[in-house]
Amino acid sequence: QVQLVESGGGLVQAGGSLRLSCAASGRTFSSYVLAWFRPAPGKEREFVAFTWSSTITYGDSVKGRFTISRDNGKNTVYLQMNSLKPEDTAVYYCAANLRLMSAPREDRGYNYWGQGTQVTVSS
């Protein structure tokens, strides 16, 4: 069982930055597939970013503005969000899986989820 706890959400003006953190339990953190998702109109969750080994992929709506990173020594994955827009307002969820899936951009492949952290961007 893997437990995920997000933090770092808040209220920020458009153009500002926030850094989200997600602390995970478990002794094999370095091998986890880790991702961030957020709800979006017309879909349950929108893919934001994922990381596994040296692979990193971003959703089209955040590419160039958001950066995902991980600190295996601290069992933590981060999401640095820059140039925030009002449309980035959402609850951001951290997700994990113990093995790489065939479609890591799809939320259905992740077995473990955090409780979410609210990000609000004002215009």
Tab-separated table of C-alpha atoms in Angstrom:
chain	number	residue	atom	x	y	z
A	1	GLN	CA	0.000	0.000	0.000
A	2	VAL	CA	1.293	3.421	-0.964
A	3	GLN	CA	0.074	6.577	0.720
A	4	LEU	CA	0.370	9.944	-1.005
A	5	VAL	CA	0.016	13.319	0.682
A	6	GLU	CA	-0.039	16.496	-1.394
A	7	SER	CA	0.737	19.997	-0.181
A	8	GLY	CA	1.587	23.421	-1.546
A	9	GLY	CA	-1.677	24.517	-3.092
A	10	GLY	CA	-3.068	27.992	-2.583
A	11	LEU	CA	-4.265	31.214	-4.147
A	12	VAL	CA	-2.024	33.030	-6.624
A	13	GLN	CA	-2.464	35.775	-9.203
A	14	ALA	CA	-2.258	35.047	-12.900
A	15	GLY	CA	1.370	34.938	-14.008
A	16	GLY	CA	2.519	33.742	-10.606
A	17	SER	CA	4.070	30.468	-9.475
A	18	LEU	CA	3.389	27.670	-7.041
A	19	ARG	CA	5.203	24.464	-6.181
A	20	LEU	CA	3.209	21.405	-5.234
A	21	SER	CA	4.708	18.546	-3.271
A	22	CYS	CA	3.581	14.952	-2.902
A	23	ALA	CA	5.165	12.814	-0.207
A	24	ALA	CA	4.888	9.065	-0.695
A	25	SER	CA	5.292	6.086	1.589
A	26	GLY	CA	7.132	2.929	0.608
A	27	ARG	CA	10.688	1.680	0.300
A	28	THR	CA	10.823	1.419	-3.480
A	29	PHE	CA	9.912	5.025	-4.277
A	30	SER	CA	12.647	5.373	-6.870
A	31	SER	CA	10.875	2.842	-9.106
A	32	TYR	CA	7.380	4.353	-8.809
A	33	VAL	CA	5.600	5.847	-11.764
A	34	LEU	CA	4.467	9.245	-10.483
A	35	ALA	CA	2.040	11.657	-12.057
A	36	TRP	CA	-0.088	14.722	-11.530
A	37	PHE	CA	-3.683	15.034	-12.739
A	38	ARG	CA	-6.439	17.621	-12.432
A	39	PRO	CA	-10.153	17.571	-13.236
A	40	ALA	CA	-11.132	19.113	-16.558
A	41	PRO	CA	-14.407	19.797	-18.387
A	42	GLY	CA	-15.572	16.752	-20.304
A	43	LYS	CA	-13.219	14.320	-18.624
A	44	GLU	CA	-12.744	12.911	-15.193
A	45	ARG	CA	-9.091	13.871	-14.905
A	46	GLU	CA	-6.740	15.712	-17.210
A	47	PHE	CA	-3.163	14.487	-17.463
A	48	VAL	CA	-0.679	17.107	-16.287
A	49	ALA	CA	2.705	15.339	-16.077
A	50	PHE	CA	4.399	12.045	-15.240
A	51	THR	CA	7.853	10.823	-14.416
A	52	TRP	CA	9.437	7.378	-14.329
A	53	SER	CA	13.149	6.709	-14.347
A	54	SER	CA	14.520	9.361	-16.713
A	55	THR	CA	11.263	9.733	-18.639
A	56	ILE	CA	9.160	12.860	-18.225
A	57	THR	CA	6.052	13.776	-20.202
A	58	TYR	CA	3.717	16.769	-19.974
A	59	GLY	CA	0.176	17.474	-21.013
A	60	ASP	CA	-0.175	19.908	-23.887
A	61	SER	CA	-1.883	22.564	-21.775
A	62	VAL	CA	1.021	22.846	-19.314
A	63	LYS	CA	4.035	22.136	-21.510
A	64	GLY	CA	6.674	24.825	-21.129
A	65	ARG	CA	5.129	26.204	-17.931
A	66	PHE	CA	5.115	23.274	-15.482
A	67	THR	CA	8.039	21.102	-14.382
A	68	ILE	CA	7.769	17.745	-12.648
A	69	SER	CA	10.691	16.486	-10.590
A	70	ARG	CA	11.359	13.917	-7.904
A	71	ASP	CA	13.669	13.572	-4.929
A	72	ASN	CA	14.094	9.858	-4.309
A	73	GLY	CA	15.943	10.534	-1.069
A	74	LYS	CA	12.898	12.334	0.298
A	75	ASN	CA	10.248	10.111	-1.328
A	76	THR	CA	8.725	13.244	-2.811
A	77	VAL	CA	7.574	14.353	-6.236
A	78	TYR	CA	7.143	18.022	-7.071
A	79	LEU	CA	5.215	20.056	-9.594
A	80	GLN	CA	6.651	23.513	-10.218
A	81	MET	CA	3.979	25.632	-11.842
A	82	ASN	CA	5.008	28.891	-13.500
A	83	SER	CA	3.119	31.451	-15.586
A	84	LEU	CA	-0.115	30.294	-14.032
A	85	LYS	CA	-3.395	31.071	-15.770
A	86	PRO	CA	-6.941	31.218	-14.382
A	87	GLU	CA	-7.729	28.055	-16.351
A	88	ASP	CA	-5.136	26.214	-14.254
A	89	THR	CA	-7.493	26.542	-11.287
A	90	ALA	CA	-8.281	23.013	-10.089
A	91	VAL	CA	-7.660	20.424	-7.433
A	92	TYR	CA	-4.352	18.766	-8.303
A	93	TYR	CA	-3.975	15.079	-7.551
A	94	CYS	CA	-0.786	13.098	-7.191
A	95	ALA	CA	-0.914	9.505	-8.466
A	96	ALA	CA	1.441	6.561	-8.275
A	97	ASN	CA	1.851	3.076	-9.636
A	98	LEU	CA	4.486	0.497	-8.772
A	99	ARG	CA	5.162	-0.467	-12.394
A	100	LEU	CA	5.203	1.372	-15.683
A	101	MET	CA	1.943	1.001	-17.549
A	102	SER	CA	1.290	0.984	-21.275
A	103	ALA	CA	-0.518	4.324	-21.056
A	104	PRO	CA	0.895	6.417	-18.189
A	105	ARG	CA	-1.033	9.472	-19.413
A	106	GLU	CA	-4.299	7.698	-18.571
A	107	ASP	CA	-5.561	7.990	-15.002
A	108	ARG	CA	-7.115	4.507	-14.995
A	109	GLY	CA	-3.670	2.896	-14.743
A	110	TYR	CA	-2.770	4.415	-11.392
A	111	ASN	CA	-3.560	2.458	-8.247
A	112	TYR	CA	-2.694	5.064	-5.636
A	113	TRP	CA	-4.006	8.604	-5.275
A	114	GLY	CA	-3.541	11.486	-2.888
A	115	GLN	CA	-6.353	13.539	-1.427
A	116	GLY	CA	-5.691	16.513	-3.692
A	117	THR	CA	-4.580	20.086	-3.141
A	118	GLN	CA	-6.494	23.132	-4.358
A	119	VAL	CA	-4.849	25.626	-6.697
A	120	THR	CA	-6.727	28.833	-7.433
A	121	VAL	CA	-5.429	31.370	-9.944
A	122	SER	CA	-7.083	34.776	-9.923
A	123	SER	CA	-7.205	37.020	-12.967
